[in-house]
Coordinates of C-alpha atoms in Angstrom, one line a residue:
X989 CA 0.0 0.0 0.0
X990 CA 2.9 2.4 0.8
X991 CA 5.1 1.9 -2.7
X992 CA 1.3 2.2 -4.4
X993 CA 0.7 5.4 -2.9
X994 CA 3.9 6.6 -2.7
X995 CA 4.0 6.0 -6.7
X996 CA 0.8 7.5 -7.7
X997 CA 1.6 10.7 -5.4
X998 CA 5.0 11.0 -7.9
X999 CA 3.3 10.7 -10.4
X1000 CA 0.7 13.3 -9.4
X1001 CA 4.0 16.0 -8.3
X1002 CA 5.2 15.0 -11.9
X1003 CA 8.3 13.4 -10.5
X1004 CA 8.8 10.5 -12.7
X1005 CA 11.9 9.2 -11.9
X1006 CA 10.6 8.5 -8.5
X1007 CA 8.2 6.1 -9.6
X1008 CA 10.9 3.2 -9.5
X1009 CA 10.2 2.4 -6.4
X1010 CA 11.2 -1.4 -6.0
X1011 CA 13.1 -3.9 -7.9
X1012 CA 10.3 -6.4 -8.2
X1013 CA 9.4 -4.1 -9.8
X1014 CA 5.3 -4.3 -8.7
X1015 CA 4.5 -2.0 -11.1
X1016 CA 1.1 -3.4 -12.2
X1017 CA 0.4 -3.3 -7.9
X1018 CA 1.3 0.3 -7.7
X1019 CA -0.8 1.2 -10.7
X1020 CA -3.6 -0.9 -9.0
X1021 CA -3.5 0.6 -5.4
X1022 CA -2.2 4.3 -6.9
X1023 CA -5.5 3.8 -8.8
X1024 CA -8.3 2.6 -5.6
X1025 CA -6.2 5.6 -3.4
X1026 CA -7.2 8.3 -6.0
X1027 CA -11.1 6.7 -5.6
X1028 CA -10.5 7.0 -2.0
X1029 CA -9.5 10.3 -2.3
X1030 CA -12.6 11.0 -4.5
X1031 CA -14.7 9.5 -1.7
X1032 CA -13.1 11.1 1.0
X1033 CA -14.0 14.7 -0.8
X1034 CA -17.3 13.7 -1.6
X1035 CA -18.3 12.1 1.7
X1036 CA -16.4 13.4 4.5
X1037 CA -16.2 11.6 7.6
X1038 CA -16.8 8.1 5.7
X1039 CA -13.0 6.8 5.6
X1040 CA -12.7 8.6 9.3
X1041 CA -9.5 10.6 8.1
X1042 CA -9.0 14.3 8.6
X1043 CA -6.9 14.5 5.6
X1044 CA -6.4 13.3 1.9
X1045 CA -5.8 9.1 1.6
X1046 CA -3.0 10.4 -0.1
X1047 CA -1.5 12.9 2.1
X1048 CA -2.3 10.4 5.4
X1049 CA -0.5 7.1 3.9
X1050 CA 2.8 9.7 3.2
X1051 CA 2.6 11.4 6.5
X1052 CA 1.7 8.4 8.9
X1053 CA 3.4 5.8 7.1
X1054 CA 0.7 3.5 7.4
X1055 CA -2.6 3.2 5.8
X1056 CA -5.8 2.1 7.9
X1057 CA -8.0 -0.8 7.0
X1058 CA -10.7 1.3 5.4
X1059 CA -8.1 2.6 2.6
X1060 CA -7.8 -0.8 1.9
X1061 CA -11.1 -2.0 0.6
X1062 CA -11.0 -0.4 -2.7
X1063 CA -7.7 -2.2 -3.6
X1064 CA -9.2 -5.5 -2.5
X1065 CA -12.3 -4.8 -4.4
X1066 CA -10.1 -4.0 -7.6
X1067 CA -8.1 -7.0 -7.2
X1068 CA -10.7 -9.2 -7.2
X1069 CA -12.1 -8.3 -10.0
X1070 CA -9.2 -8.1 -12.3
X1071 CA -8.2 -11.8 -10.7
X1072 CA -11.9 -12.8 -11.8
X1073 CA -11.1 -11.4 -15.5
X1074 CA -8.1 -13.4 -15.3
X1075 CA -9.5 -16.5 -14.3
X1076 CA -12.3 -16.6 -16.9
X1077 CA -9.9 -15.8 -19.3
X1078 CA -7.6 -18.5 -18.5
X1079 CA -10.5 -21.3 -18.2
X1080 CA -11.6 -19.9 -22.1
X1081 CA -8.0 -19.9 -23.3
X1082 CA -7.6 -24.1 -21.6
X1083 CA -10.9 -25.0 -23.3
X1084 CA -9.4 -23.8 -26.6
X1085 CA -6.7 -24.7 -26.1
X1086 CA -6.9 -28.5 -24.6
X1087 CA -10.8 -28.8 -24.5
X1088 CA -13.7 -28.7 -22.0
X1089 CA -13.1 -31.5 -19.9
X1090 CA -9.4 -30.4 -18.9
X1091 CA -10.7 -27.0 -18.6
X1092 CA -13.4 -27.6 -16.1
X1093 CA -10.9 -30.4 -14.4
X1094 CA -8.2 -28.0 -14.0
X1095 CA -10.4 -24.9 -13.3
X1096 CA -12.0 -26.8 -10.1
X1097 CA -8.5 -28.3 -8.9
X1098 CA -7.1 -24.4 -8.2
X1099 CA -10.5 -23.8 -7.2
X1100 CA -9.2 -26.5 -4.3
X1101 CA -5.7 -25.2 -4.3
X1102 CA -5.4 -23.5 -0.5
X1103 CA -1.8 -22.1 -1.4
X1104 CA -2.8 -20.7 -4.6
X1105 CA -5.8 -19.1 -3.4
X1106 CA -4.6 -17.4 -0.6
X1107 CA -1.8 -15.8 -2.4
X1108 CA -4.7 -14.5 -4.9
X1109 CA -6.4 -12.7 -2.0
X1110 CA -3.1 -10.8 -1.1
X1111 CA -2.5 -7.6 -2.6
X1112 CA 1.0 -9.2 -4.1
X1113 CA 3.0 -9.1 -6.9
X1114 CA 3.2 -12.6 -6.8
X1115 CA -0.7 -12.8 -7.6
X1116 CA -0.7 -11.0 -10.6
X1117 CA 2.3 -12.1 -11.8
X1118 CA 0.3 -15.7 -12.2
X1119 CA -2.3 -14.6 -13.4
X1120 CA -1.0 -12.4 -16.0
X1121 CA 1.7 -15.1 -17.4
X1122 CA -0.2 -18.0 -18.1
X1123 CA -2.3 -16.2 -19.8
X1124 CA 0.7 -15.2 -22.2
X1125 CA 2.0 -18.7 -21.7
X1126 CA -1.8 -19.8 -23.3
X1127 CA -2.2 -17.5 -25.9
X1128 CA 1.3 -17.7 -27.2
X1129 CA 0.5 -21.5 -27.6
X1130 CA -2.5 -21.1 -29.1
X1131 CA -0.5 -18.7 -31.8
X1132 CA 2.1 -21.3 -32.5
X1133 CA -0.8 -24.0 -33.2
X1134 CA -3.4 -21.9 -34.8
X1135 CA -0.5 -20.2 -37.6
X1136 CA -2.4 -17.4 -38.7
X1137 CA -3.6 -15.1 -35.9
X1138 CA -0.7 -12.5 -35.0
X1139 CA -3.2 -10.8 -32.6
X1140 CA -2.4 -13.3 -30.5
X1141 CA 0.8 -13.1 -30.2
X1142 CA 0.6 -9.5 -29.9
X1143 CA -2.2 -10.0 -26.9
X1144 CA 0.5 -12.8 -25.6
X1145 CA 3.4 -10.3 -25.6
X1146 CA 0.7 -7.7 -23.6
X1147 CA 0.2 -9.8 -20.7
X1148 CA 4.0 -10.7 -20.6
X1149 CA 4.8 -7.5 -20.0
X1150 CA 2.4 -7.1 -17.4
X1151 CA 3.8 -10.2 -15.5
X1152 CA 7.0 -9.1 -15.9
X1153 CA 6.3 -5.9 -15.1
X1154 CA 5.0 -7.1 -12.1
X1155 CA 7.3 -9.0 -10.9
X1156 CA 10.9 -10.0 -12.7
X1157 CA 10.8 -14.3 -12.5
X1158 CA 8.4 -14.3 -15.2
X1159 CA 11.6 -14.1 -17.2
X1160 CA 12.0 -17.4 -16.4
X1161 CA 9.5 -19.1 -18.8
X1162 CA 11.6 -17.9 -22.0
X1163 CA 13.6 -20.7 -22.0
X1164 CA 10.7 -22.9 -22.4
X1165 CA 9.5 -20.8 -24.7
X1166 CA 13.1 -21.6 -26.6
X1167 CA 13.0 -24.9 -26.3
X1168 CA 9.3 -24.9 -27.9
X1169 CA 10.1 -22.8 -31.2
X1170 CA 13.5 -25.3 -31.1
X1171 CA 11.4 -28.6 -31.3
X1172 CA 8.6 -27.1 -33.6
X1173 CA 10.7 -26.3 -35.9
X1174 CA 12.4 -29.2 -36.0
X1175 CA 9.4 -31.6 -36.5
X1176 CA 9.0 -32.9 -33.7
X1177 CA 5.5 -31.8 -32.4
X1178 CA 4.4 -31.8 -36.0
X1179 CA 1.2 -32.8 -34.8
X1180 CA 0.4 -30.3 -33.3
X1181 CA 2.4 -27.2 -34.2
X1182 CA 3.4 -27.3 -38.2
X1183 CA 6.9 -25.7 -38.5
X1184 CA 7.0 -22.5 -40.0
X1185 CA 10.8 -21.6 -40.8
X1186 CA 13.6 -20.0 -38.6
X1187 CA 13.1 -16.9 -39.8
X1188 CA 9.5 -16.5 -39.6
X1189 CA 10.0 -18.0 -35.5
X1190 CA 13.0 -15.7 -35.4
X1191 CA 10.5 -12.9 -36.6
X1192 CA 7.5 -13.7 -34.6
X1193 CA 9.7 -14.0 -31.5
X1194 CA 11.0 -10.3 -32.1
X1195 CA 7.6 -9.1 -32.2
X1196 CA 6.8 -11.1 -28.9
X1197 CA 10.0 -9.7 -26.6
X1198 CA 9.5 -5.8 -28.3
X1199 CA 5.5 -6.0 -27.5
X1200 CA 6.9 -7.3 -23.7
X1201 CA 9.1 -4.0 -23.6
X1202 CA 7.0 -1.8 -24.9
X1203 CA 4.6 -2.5 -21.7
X1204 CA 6.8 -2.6 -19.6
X1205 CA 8.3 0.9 -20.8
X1206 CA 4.8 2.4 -21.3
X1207 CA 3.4 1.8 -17.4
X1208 CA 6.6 2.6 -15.8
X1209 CA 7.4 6.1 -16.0
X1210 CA 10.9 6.3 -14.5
X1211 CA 11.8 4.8 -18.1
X1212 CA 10.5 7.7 -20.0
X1213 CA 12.9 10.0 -18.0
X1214 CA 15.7 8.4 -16.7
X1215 CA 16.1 4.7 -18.5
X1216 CA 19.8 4.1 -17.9
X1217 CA 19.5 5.3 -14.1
X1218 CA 16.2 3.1 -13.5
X1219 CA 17.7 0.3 -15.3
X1220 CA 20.9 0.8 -13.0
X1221 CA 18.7 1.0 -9.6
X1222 CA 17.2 -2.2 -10.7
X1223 CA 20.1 -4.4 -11.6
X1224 CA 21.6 -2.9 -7.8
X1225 CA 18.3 -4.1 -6.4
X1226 CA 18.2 -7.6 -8.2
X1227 CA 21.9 -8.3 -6.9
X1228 CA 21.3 -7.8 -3.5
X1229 CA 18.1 -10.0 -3.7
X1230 CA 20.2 -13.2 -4.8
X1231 CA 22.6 -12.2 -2.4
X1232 CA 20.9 -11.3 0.8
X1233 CA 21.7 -14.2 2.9
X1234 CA 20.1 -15.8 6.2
X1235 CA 18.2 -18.5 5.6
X1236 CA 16.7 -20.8 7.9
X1237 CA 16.3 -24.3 5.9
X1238 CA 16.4 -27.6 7.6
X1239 CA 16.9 -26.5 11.1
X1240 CA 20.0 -24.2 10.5
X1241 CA 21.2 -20.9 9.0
X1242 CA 22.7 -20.8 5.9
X1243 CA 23.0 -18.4 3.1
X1244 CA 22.2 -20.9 0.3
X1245 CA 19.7 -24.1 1.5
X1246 CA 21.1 -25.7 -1.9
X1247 CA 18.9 -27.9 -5.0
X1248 CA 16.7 -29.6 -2.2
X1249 CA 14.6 -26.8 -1.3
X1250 CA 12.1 -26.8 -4.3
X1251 CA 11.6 -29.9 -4.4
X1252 CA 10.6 -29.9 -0.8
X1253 CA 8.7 -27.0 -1.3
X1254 CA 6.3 -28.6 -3.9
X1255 CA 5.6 -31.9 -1.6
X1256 CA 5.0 -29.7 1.4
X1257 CA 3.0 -26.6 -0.5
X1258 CA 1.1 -28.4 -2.9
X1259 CA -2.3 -30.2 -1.8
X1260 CA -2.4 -34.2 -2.7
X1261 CA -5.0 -33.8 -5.0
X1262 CA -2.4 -31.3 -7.2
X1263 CA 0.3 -33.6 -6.7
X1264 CA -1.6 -36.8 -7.6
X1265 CA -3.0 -35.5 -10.9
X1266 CA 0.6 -33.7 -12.2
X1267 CA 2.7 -37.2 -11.3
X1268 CA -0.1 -38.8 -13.6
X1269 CA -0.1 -37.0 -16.3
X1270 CA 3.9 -36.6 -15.7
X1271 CA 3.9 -40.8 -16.1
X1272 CA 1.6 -40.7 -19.1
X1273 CA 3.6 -38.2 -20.9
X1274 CA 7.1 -40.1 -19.8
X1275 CA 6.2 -43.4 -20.1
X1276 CA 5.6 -44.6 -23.9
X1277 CA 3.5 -47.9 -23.4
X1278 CA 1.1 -45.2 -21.1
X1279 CA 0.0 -42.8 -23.9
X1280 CA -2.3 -44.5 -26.0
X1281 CA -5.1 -42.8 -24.7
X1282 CA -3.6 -39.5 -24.5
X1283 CA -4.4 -36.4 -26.7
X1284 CA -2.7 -33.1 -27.4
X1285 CA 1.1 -34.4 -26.2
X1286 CA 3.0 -31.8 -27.7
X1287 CA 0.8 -28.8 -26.2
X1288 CA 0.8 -31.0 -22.5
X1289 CA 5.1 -31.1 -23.4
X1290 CA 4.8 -27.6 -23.8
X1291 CA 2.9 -26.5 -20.9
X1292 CA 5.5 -29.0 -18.3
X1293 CA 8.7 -27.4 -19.7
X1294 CA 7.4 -23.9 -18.3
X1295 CA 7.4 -25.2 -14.1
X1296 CA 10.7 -27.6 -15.4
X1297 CA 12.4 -24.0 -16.6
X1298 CA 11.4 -22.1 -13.7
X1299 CA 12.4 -24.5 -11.3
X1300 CA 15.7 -25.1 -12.8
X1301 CA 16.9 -21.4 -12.7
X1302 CA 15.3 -21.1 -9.4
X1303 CA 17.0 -23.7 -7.8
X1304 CA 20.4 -22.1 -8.8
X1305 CA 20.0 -19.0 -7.3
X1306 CA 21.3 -18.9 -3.8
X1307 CA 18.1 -16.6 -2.1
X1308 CA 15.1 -19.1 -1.7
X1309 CA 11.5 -18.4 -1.0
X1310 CA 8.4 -20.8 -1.3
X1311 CA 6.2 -18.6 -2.7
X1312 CA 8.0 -18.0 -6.1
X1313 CA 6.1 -21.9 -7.1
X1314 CA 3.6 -20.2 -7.2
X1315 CA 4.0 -18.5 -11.0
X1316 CA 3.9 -22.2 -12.0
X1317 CA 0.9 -23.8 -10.1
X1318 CA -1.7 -22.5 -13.0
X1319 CA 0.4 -25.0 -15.7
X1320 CA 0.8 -27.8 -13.1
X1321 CA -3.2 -27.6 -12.5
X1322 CA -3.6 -28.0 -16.1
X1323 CA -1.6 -30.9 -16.1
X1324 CA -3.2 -32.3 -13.2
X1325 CA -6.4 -32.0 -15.1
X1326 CA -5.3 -34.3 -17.5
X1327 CA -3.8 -36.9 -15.2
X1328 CA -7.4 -36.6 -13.3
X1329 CA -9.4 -37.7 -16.0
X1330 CA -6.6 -40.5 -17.1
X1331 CA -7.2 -41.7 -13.9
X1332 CA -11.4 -41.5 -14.0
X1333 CA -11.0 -43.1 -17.4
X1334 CA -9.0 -46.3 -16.0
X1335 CA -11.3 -46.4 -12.6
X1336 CA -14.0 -46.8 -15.6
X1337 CA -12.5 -49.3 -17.8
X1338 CA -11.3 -51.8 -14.5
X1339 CA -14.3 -51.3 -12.9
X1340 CA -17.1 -50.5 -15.5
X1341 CA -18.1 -47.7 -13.9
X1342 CA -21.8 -47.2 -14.7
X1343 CA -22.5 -43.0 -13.3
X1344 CA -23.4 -41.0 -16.2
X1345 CA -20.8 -38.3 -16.4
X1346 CA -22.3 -35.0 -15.7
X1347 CA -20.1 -33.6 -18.8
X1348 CA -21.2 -34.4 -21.5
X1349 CA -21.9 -33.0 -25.1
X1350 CA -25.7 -33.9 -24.6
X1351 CA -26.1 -32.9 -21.3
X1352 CA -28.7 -29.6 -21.8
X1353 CA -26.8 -28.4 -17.9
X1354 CA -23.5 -28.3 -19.2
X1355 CA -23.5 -24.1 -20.3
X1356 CA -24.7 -23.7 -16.4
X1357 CA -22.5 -25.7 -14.9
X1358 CA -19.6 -23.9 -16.3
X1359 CA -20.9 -20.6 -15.1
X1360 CA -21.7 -21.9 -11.7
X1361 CA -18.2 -22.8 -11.7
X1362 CA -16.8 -19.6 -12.7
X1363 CA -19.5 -18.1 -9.8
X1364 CA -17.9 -20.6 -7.3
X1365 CA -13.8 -19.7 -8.3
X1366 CA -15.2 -15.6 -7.6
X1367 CA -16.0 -15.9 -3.9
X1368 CA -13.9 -18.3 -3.1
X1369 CA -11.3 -15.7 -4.3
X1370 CA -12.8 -13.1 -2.5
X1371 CA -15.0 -14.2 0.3
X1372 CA -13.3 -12.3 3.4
X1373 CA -13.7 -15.3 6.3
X1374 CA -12.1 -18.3 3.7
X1375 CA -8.9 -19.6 5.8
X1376 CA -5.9 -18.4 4.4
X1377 CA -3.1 -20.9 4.5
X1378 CA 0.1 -18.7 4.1
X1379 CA 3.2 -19.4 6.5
X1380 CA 4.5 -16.7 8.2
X1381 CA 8.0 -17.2 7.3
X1382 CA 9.5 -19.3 4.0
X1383 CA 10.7 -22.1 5.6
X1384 CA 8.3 -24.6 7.4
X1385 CA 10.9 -25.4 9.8
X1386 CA 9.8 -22.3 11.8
X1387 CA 5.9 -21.9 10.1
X1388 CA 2.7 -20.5 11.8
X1389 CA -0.1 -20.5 9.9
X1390 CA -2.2 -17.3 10.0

């Protein structure tokens, strides 16, 4: 709330360069709550008295160095509904992309996910940072697939931005994104994605990374005045954050807790039913004698190398904190999704399961269903009094949950 405000009011004064506030960098965040503090502001002059302040939101965050809890509604209430947008974006851009069953599997499973959702209630960089990047992930896929449609790769390169933009691991899904064009063009997901020539992929990805830093130039107005300075601040900032040290992992101190953590990290963080469904799918995809009955390989490939490529980079940087899994949890739901309905689809063949399933191209329900869903992911998402299962520090060693 304090780099929010404290960015809008520089912005306001017309001091530009002051709007690099934090390496993260959070700018989406700061345009969010810089946004809800200038409607508070608004309130507060058109209804005295009903924020109980005696001065400006503005003016009282700056001067007190603290913000009360009725300044914080409005940045709550535009959170939630730009996480909605997301989320009904991303369940349209699965069902294109790997079909209505997988969509409405995965959609329910982060529905269920308690470390997801509770990060998506915080006003965090981390939350829209998720949000924002699988979407680009998705509709960069879909482009790559569908051949013809740059205004998807332009709307891919948008959102990428804004991830990045809103906090700097994002960056760590270009490899994948490498390794995709690499094994496109190369035939081996012919399948799926028809190779299209080096220099067309060398082309499209130009147009991807210049849309990425366009955004990222356009919303962050330090840039526009002082590029080489704000680009300085922020390699400072990122060297100190890999280097600051002090870790508590495993019952000890240390300043690097070394390849183990991650993977320790995803058993602990990650509910059963997650874990369960991505090992699946991981064995079906892995495993040649298990994929007979398995559609869409390349694009399910595709979407694993993203958490693989993350997870490697992350684990060779020496600072450590749980919460970064959680720019990956969206693909790993996906995947889940699909290991899910392997496993429904064996339970029926050894068993011959007799249920009707409620998903199905007849079923008259189906259109509600979905939006009942979609109703369901919105409060969950937002409903003040749902438990919120965030450790107070990032390693579980010393954890109290909230």
């Amino acid at each position: 709330m304090s780099r929010g405000t404290a960015f809008i009011n520089s912005l306001i004064q017309g001091n530009l360069e002051a709007t690099y506030i934090r390496h993260h960098p959070g700018i989406v965040n700061m345009w969010l709550i810089g946004s809800s503090q200038l409607i508070n502001s608004l309130i507060h002059h058109l209804f005295p008295g009903l924020l109980k302040l005696n001065q400006s939101p503005l003016m009282y965050c700056v001067d007190q160095n603290t913000c009360p809890l009725s300044l914080w509604f409005m940045p709550r209430l535009l959170q939630a509904v730009i996480t909605s947008v997301c989320m009904l974006l991303i369940y349209i851009l699965t069902k294109r992309l790997l079909g209505r069953y997988v969509a409405i599997v995965a959609f329910t499973l982060l529905l269920l996910e308690p470390f997801f959702l509770a990060y998506q209630r915080y006003i965090t960089t981390d939350a829209l940072q998720t949000d924002l990047s699988i979407l680009a992930v998705l509709l960069l896929l879909l482009y790559l697939r569908e051949n013809n449609n740059r205004t998807l790769l332009f709307s891919s390169g948008i959102f990428m931005g804004l991830a990045t933009a809103s906090k700097v691991p994002t960056l760590f899904i270009l490899p994948a994104i490498v390794v995709w064009i690499v094994l496109i063009e190369l035939g081996v997901w012919r399948t799926s994605f028809t190779p299209r020539g080096w220099i067309r992929q060398i082309i499209d990805l130009i147009i991807f990374a210049t849309t990425t830093i366009c955004i990222i130039f356009l919303i962050l107005p330090a840039l526009w005045v002082a590029p080489l300075e704000t680009f300085e601040k922020f390699y400072e900032g990122l060297l100190t954050e890999a280097d600051r040290g002090n870790l508590f992992f495993f019952g000890q101190m240390t300043d690097s807790p070394g390849l183990l953590f991650y993977p320790l990290v995803l058993a602990y963080r990650l509910s059963p039913l997650l874990q369960i469904g991505v090992l699946t799918c991981l064995a079906k995809l892995s495993i040649p004698k298990l994929r007979n009955h398995l559609s869409q390989i390349p694009e399910l490939i595709a979407i694993a190398l993203i958490p693989l490529s993350v997870l490697f980079i992350l684990s060779n940087i020496d600072s450590k904190v749980d919460r970064y899994i959680i720019l990956f949890i969206p693909e790993l739901a996906l995947l889940a999704g699909v290991g899910w309905l392997q496993i429904y689809a064996w339970i029926k063949s050894r068993v011959s399961l007799t249920i009707k399933c409620f998903f199905t191209k007849s079923n008259p329900h189906q259109s509600q269903v979905e939006l009942g869903i979609l109703r369901i992911k919105f409060v969950t998402l937002n409903l003040y009094p749902y438990p919120v299962f965030i450790c107070s520090c990032s390693s579980w060693d010393l954890c109290s949950y909230n």
